[in-house]
Coordinates of C-alpha atoms in Angstrom, one line a residue:
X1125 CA 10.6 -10.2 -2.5
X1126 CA 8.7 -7.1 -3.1
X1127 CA 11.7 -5.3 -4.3
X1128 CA 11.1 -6.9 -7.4
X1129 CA 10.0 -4.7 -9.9
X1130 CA 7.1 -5.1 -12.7
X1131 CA 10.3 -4.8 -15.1
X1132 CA 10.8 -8.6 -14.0
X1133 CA 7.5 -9.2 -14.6
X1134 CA 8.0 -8.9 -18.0
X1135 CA 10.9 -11.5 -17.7
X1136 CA 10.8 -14.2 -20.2
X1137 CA 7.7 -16.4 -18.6
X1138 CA 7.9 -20.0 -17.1
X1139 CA 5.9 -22.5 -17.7
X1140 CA 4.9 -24.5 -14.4
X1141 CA 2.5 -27.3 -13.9
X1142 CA -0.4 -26.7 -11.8
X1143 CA -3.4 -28.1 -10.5
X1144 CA -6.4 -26.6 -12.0
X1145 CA -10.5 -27.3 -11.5
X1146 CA -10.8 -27.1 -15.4
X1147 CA -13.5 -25.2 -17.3
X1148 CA -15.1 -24.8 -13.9
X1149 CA -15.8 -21.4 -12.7
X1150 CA -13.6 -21.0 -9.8
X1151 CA -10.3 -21.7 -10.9
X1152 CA -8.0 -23.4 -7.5
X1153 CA -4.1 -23.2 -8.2
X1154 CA -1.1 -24.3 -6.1
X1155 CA 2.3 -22.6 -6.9
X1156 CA 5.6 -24.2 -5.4
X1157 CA 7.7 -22.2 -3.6
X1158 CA 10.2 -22.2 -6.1
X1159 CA 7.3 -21.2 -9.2
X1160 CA 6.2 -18.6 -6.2
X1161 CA 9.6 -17.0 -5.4
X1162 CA 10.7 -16.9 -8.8
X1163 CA 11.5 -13.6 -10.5
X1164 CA 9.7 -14.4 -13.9
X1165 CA 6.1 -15.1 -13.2
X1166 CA 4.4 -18.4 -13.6
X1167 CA 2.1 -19.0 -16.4
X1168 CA -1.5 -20.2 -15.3
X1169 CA -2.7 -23.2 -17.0
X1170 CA -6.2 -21.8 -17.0
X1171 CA -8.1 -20.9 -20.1
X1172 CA -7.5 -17.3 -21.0
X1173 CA -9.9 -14.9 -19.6
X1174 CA -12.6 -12.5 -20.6
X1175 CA -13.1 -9.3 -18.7
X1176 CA -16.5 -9.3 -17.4
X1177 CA -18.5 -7.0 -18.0
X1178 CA -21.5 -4.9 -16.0
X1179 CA -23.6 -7.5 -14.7
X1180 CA -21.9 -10.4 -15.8
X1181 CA -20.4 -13.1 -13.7
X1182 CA -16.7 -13.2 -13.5
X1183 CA -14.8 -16.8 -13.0
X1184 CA -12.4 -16.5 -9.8
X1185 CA -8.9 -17.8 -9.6
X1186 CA -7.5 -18.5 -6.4
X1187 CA -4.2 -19.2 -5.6
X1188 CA -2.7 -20.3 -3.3
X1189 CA 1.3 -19.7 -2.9
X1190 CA 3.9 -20.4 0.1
X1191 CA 5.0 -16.7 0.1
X1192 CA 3.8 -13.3 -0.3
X1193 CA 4.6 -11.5 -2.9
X1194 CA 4.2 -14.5 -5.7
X1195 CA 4.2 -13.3 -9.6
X1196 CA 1.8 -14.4 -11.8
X1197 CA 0.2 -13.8 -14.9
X1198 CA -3.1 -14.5 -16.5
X1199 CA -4.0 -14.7 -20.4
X1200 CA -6.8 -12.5 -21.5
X1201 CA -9.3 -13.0 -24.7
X1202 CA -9.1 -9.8 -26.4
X1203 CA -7.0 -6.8 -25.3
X1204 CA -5.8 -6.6 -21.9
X1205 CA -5.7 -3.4 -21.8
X1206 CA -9.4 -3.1 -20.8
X1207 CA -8.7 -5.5 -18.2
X1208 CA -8.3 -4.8 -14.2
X1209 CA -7.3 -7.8 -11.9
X1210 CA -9.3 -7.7 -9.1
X1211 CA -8.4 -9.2 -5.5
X1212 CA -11.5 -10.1 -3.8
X1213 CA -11.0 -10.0 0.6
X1214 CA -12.4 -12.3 2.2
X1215 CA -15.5 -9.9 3.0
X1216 CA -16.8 -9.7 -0.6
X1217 CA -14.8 -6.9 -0.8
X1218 CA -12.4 -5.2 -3.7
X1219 CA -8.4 -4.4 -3.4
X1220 CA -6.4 -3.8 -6.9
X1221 CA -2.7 -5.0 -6.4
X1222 CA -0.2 -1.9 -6.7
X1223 CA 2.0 -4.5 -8.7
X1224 CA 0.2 -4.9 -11.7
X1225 CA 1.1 -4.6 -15.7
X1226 CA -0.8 -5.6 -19.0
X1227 CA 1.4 -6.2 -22.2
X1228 CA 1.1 -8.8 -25.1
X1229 CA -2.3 -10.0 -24.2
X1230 CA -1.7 -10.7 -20.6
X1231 CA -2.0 -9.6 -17.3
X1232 CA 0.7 -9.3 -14.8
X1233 CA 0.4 -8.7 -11.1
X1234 CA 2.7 -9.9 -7.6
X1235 CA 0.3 -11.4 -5.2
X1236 CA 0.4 -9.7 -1.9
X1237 CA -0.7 -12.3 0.2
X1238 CA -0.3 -16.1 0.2
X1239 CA -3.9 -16.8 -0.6
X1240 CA -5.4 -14.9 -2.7
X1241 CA -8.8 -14.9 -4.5
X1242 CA -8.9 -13.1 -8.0
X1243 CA -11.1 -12.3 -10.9
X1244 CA -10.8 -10.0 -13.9
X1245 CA -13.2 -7.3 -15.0
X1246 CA -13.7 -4.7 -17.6
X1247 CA -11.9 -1.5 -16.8
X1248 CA -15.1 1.4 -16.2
X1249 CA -14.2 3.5 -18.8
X1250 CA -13.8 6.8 -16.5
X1251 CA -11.0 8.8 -17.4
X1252 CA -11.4 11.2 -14.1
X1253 CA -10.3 8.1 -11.7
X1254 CA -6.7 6.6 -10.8
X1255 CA -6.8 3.1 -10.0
X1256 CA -3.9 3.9 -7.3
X1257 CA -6.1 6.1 -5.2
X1258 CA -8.1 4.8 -1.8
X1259 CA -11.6 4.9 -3.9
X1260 CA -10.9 2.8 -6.8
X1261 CA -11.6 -0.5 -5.4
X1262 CA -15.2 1.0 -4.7
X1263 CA -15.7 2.7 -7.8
X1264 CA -15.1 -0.6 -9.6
X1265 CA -17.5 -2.7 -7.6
X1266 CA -19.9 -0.2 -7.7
X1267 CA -19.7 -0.1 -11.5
X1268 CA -19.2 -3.6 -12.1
X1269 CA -22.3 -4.3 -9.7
X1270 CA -24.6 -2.3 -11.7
X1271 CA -24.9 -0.2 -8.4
X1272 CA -23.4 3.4 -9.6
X1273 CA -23.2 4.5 -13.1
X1274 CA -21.1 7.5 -14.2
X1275 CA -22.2 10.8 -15.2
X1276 CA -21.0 10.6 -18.5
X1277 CA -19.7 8.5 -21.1
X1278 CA -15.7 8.9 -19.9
X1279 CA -16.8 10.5 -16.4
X1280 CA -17.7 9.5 -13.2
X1281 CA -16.9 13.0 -11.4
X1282 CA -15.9 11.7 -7.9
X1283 CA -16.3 14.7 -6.0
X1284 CA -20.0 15.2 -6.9
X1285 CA -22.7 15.3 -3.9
X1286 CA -25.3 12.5 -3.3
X1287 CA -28.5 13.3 -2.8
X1288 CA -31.6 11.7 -1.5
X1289 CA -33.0 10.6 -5.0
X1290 CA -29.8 9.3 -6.1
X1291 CA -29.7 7.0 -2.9
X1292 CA -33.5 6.0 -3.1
X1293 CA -32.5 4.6 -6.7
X1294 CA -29.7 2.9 -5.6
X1295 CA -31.6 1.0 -2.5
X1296 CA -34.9 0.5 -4.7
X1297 CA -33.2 -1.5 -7.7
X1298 CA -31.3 -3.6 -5.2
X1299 CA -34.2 -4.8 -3.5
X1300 CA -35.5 -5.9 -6.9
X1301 CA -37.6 -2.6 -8.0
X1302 CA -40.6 -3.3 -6.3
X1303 CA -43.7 -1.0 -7.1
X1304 CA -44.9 1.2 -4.8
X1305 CA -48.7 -0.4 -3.5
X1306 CA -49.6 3.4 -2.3
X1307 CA -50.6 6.6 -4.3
X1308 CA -48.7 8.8 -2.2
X1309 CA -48.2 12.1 -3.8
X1310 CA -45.7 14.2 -2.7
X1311 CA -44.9 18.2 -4.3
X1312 CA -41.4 17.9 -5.0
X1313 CA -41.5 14.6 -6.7
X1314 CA -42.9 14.1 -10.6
X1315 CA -44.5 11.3 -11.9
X1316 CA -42.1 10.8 -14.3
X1317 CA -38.7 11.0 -13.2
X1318 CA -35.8 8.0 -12.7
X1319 CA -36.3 8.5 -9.1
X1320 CA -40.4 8.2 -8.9
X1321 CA -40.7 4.6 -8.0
X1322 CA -38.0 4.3 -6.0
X1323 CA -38.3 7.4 -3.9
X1324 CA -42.0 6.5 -3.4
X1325 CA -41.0 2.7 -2.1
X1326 CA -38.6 4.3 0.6
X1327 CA -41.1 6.7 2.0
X1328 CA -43.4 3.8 2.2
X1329 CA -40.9 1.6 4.0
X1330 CA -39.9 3.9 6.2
X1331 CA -36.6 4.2 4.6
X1332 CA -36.8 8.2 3.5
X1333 CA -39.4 10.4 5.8
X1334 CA -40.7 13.4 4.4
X1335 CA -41.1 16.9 5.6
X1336 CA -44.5 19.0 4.9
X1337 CA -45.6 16.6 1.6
X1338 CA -41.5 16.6 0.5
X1339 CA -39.0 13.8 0.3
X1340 CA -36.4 16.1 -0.7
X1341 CA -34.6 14.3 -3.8
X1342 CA -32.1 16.8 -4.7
X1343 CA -31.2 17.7 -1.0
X1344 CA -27.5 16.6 -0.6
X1345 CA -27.2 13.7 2.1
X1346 CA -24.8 13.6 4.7
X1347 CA -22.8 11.3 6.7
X1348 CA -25.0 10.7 9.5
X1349 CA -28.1 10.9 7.2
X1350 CA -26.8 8.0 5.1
X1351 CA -26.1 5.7 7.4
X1352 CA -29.9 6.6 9.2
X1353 CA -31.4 5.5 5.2
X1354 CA -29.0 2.3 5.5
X1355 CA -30.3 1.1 8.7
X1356 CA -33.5 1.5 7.7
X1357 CA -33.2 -0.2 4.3
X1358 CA -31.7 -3.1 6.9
X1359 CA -34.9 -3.0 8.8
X1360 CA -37.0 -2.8 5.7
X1361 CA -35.3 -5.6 4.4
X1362 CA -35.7 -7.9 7.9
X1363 CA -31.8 -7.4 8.3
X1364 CA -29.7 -7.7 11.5
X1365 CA -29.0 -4.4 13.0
X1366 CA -28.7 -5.2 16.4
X1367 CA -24.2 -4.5 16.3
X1368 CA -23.4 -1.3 18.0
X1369 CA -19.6 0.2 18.4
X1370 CA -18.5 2.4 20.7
X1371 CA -18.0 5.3 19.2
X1372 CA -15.9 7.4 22.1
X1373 CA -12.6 7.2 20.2
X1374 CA -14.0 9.3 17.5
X1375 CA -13.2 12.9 18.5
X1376 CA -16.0 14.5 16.9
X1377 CA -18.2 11.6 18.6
X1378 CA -20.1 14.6 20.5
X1379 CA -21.2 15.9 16.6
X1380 CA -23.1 13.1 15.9
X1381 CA -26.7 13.6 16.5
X1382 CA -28.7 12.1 19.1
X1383 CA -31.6 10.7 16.8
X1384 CA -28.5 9.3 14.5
X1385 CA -26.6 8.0 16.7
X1386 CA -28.3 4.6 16.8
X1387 CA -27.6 4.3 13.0
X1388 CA -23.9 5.7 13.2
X1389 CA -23.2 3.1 15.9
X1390 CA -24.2 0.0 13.6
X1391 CA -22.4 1.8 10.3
X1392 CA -19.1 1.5 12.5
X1393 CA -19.7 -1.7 14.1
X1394 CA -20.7 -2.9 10.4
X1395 CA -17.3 -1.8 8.8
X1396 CA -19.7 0.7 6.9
X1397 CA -18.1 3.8 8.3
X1398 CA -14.8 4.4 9.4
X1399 CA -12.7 7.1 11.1
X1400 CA -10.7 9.4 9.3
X1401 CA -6.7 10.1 9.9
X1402 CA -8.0 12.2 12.6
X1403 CA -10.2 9.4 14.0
X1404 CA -13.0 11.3 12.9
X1405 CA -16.4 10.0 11.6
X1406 CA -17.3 13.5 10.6
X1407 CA -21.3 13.2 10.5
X1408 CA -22.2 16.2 9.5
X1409 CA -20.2 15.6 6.1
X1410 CA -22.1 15.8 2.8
X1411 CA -21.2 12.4 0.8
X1412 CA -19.4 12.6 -2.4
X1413 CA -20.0 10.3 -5.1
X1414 CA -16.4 8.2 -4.2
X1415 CA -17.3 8.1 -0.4
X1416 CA -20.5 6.9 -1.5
X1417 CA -18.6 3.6 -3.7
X1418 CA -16.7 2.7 -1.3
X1419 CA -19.8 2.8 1.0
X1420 CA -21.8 0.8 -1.0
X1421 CA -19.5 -1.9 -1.6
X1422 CA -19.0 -2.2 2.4
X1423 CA -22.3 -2.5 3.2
X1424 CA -23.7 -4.6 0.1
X1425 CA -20.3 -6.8 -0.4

């Protein structure tokens, strides 16, 4: 079955009868083997769908099929070429199918599971990304979520450092944007900048320290670091952070600092952090801007 190409999902289409929730916003629909294992895909009898935008709620389709590998397409309102299907895992989290087409106002993709949840968002418009490489799934939660914007209009420069501000932002609008109650003044951070508020919350929760009347914002974070700022947002936020891993298969385990380690124990046990090729955690490692998406949609998925 996955030897079929996206040639045949271009195939003349057939129409099959399914069971749909109608104008609901999860969509629930049953293929037959036969609709599943077919090598033209199987029109949805769903209501066509718009590509949600930043912020906006998408509906989700899940199907469920007797194979892997099912073809299916979905009709989109407007053109789908600004449209990305999404697979959500069960964890909240994003995949993008490797099958996947768009032509004549529809979507095409082969489902690579038997179950499988979808939904269908507006493409970021960053030109500097490929949907095929290991970060995309974060970039387009990140962007979709409101949690990451690029850094220009077509750009969302993937190898650029994070710093402290940058995080403090992030953090701060996710728990709502509250105002800071103190009138903490620290050198290095103006009274007028993006990061003010936020930066002045997360010293006040704990969540960023500062070092003689600094936080620091344009100091690159690294791996270790992150994941300290993380558990501390947990804490600040009255979250769970009692799982721990063992981090002995990690062969630069002995790299991690002691007063991190704590923090880089949950990360790992959390699914926030993973080993590398090299089963390395590499703590010491400034965060680029694509570590940081896929990051972020672990941890807030």
């Amino acid at each position: 079955m996955k030897k079929r190409t996206l040639g045949a999902l271009c195939a003349l289409c057939l129409t099959a009868s399914l069971f749909v929730t109608a104008l609901a916003e999860t969509y629930t629909i049953t293929l037959t083997k036969d609709q599943a294992i077919s090598d033209v895909p199987v029109v949805l009898d769903i209501p066509p769908q718009t590509p949600a935008d930043v912020g906006v709620t998408p509906a989700q389709i899940v199907i469920n099929a007797p194979v892997t590998n099912a073809a299916v397409e979905i009709k989109i309102n407007g053109d789908a070429k600004t449209a990305e299907l999404i697979l959500i895992n069960s964890d909240g989290t994003y995949s993008l199918p490797e099958e996947f087409l768009t032509a004549k106002g529809t979507v095409y993709t082969l489902l690579p599971t038997k179950n499988a949840t979808l939904t269908v968002l507006k493409k970021p418009p960053f030109t500097d990304i490929s949907r095929t490489e290991w970060y995309a799934p974060g970039v387009y939660y990140v962007y979709h979520n409101g949690l990451m914007n690029g850094t220009g209009k077509t750009t969302f420069s993937r190898n650029g450092k994070i710093n402290r501000s940058m995080i403090a932002a992030i953090l701060w609008r996710q728990a709502g944007e509250p105002l800071p109650e103190s009138a903490a003044f620290y050198s290095d951070v103006p009274s007028d900048k993006f990061y003010t508020d936020a930066m002045l919350w997360c010293a006040e929760q704990g969540i960023l320290t500062s070092a003689q009347g600094k936080l620091l914002p344009n100091r690159a974070v690294t791996r270790e670091q992150l994941a300290v700022i993380l558990y501390r947002y947990c804490e600040a936020m009255g979250m769970d952070v009692s799982g721990r891993a063992d981090l002995s298969p990690y062969s630069d385990s002995g790299k991690i600092s002691n007063s991190t380690k704590a923090a880089m124990s949950w990360a790992v046990s959390e699914d926030i952090f993973s080993g590398n090729s090299k089963k390395q955690l590499l703590p010491g490692g400034t965060v680029t801007r694509d570590q940081m998406a896929v990051i972020l949609m672990r941890f807030f998925a």
